Amino acid sequence: MPRSSATNHELARIELLAGLPGETLADLGKRYKAAGQVDQAVIVLDKAMALNPNSLPTLINLASIRDSQGRKAEAVALMQKSFIRLALAAQTLPQQI
């Protein structure tokens, strides 16, 4: 199915934004998701994952989208990865008494 010119324009804009740091892309993906633009959110979050596969915001937002799409196994795998990442981050925090 051919893409509409609006979709092509949006994808071109996302490609321009692809040079942004991973966390900026994760935030943009979250905003697309909140606006109901799931396809754009997935494109941006996939790019953010490629830049930083351990980004908690990216993992959580992508897991949420996959869950809402009925792709439960992918959602669970992404959430498990985010839990592991969070546990590793907690281990590096200084112990407070």
GROMACS .gro file of C-alpha atoms in nm:
model
   97
    1MET     CA    1   0.000   0.000   0.000
    2PRO     CA    2   0.157   0.334  -0.100
    3ARG     CA    3   0.218   0.591   0.169
    4SER     CA    4   0.034   0.921   0.162
    5SER     CA    5   0.233   1.239   0.106
    6ALA     CA    6   0.161   1.336   0.468
    7THR     CA    7   0.312   1.008   0.585
    8ASN     CA    8   0.614   1.056   0.360
    9HIS     CA    9   0.658   1.408   0.495
   10GLU     CA   10   0.635   1.284   0.854
   11LEU     CA   11   0.887   1.006   0.790
   12ALA     CA   12   1.125   1.256   0.630
   13ARG     CA   13   1.093   1.474   0.940
   14ILE     CA   14   1.167   1.175   1.163
   15GLU     CA   15   1.474   1.095   0.954
   16LEU     CA   16   1.599   1.449   1.011
   17LEU     CA   17   1.544   1.404   1.383
   18ALA     CA   18   1.733   1.075   1.377
   19GLY     CA   19   2.053   1.266   1.446
   20LEU     CA   20   1.919   1.359   1.789
   21PRO     CA   21   2.052   1.183   2.099
   22GLY     CA   22   1.871   0.867   2.206
   23GLU     CA   23   1.700   1.019   2.509
   24THR     CA   24   1.565   1.306   2.299
   25LEU     CA   25   1.424   1.051   2.056
   26ALA     CA   26   1.275   0.856   2.347
   27ASP     CA   27   1.098   1.172   2.462
   28LEU     CA   28   0.975   1.242   2.109
   29GLY     CA   29   0.845   0.885   2.085
   30LYS     CA   30   0.661   0.930   2.413
   31ARG     CA   31   0.500   1.249   2.280
   32TYR     CA   32   0.393   1.077   1.957
   33LYS     CA   33   0.244   0.795   2.164
   34ALA     CA   34   0.054   1.041   2.385
   35ALA     CA   35  -0.080   1.213   2.073
   36GLY     CA   36  -0.208   0.880   1.942
   37GLN     CA   37   0.046   0.871   1.658
   38VAL     CA   38   0.157   0.517   1.732
   39ASP     CA   39   0.324   0.446   1.397
   40GLN     CA   40   0.547   0.752   1.432
   41ALA     CA   41   0.614   0.667   1.796
   42VAL     CA   42   0.735   0.318   1.701
   43ILE     CA   43   0.964   0.454   1.429
   44VAL     CA   44   1.123   0.703   1.666
   45LEU     CA   45   1.145   0.458   1.958
   46ASP     CA   46   1.306   0.195   1.735
   47LYS     CA   47   1.570   0.452   1.638
   48ALA     CA   48   1.619   0.541   2.007
   49MET     CA   49   1.662   0.169   2.085
   50ALA     CA   50   1.927   0.141   1.815
   51LEU     CA   51   2.118   0.428   1.976
   52ASN     CA   52   2.073   0.313   2.336
   53PRO     CA   53   1.921  -0.034   2.383
   54ASN     CA   54   1.925   0.013   2.761
   55SER     CA   55   1.722   0.334   2.777
   56LEU     CA   56   1.451   0.284   3.040
   57PRO     CA   57   1.211   0.542   2.890
   58THR     CA   58   1.246   0.383   2.547
   59LEU     CA   59   1.200   0.029   2.677
   60ILE     CA   60   0.894   0.120   2.883
   61ASN     CA   61   0.723   0.324   2.611
   62LEU     CA   62   0.786   0.064   2.344
   63ALA     CA   63   0.662  -0.211   2.579
   64SER     CA   64   0.344  -0.012   2.640
   65ILE     CA   65   0.283   0.027   2.267
   66ARG     CA   66   0.349  -0.342   2.199
   67ASP     CA   67   0.107  -0.434   2.478
   68SER     CA   68  -0.166  -0.210   2.333
   69GLN     CA   69  -0.104  -0.370   1.991
   70GLY     CA   70  -0.165  -0.714   2.142
   71ARG     CA   71   0.200  -0.810   2.099
   72LYS     CA   72   0.222  -0.938   2.454
   73ALA     CA   73   0.540  -1.147   2.419
   74GLU     CA   74   0.734  -0.847   2.287
   75ALA     CA   75   0.589  -0.625   2.559
   76VAL     CA   76   0.692  -0.871   2.830
   77ALA     CA   77   1.044  -0.908   2.687
   78LEU     CA   78   1.088  -0.529   2.678
   79MET     CA   79   0.959  -0.489   3.034
   80GLN     CA   80   1.187  -0.767   3.157
   81LYS     CA   81   1.481  -0.590   2.997
   82SER     CA   82   1.376  -0.264   3.165
   83PHE     CA   83   1.356  -0.439   3.506
   84ILE     CA   84   1.706  -0.581   3.459
   85ARG     CA   85   1.834  -0.238   3.357
   86LEU     CA   86   1.668  -0.079   3.660
   87ALA     CA   87   1.815  -0.343   3.895
   88LEU     CA   88   2.162  -0.286   3.751
   89ALA     CA   89   2.124   0.090   3.793
   90ALA     CA   90   2.015   0.042   4.155
   91GLN     CA   91   2.328  -0.162   4.227
   92THR     CA   92   2.549   0.126   4.119
   93LEU     CA   93   2.385   0.376   4.355
   94PRO     CA   94   2.588   0.455   4.666
   95GLN     CA   95   2.461   0.283   4.976
   96GLN     CA   96   2.303   0.526   5.219
   97ILE     CA   97   2.288   0.449   5.589
   0.00000   0.00000   0.00000
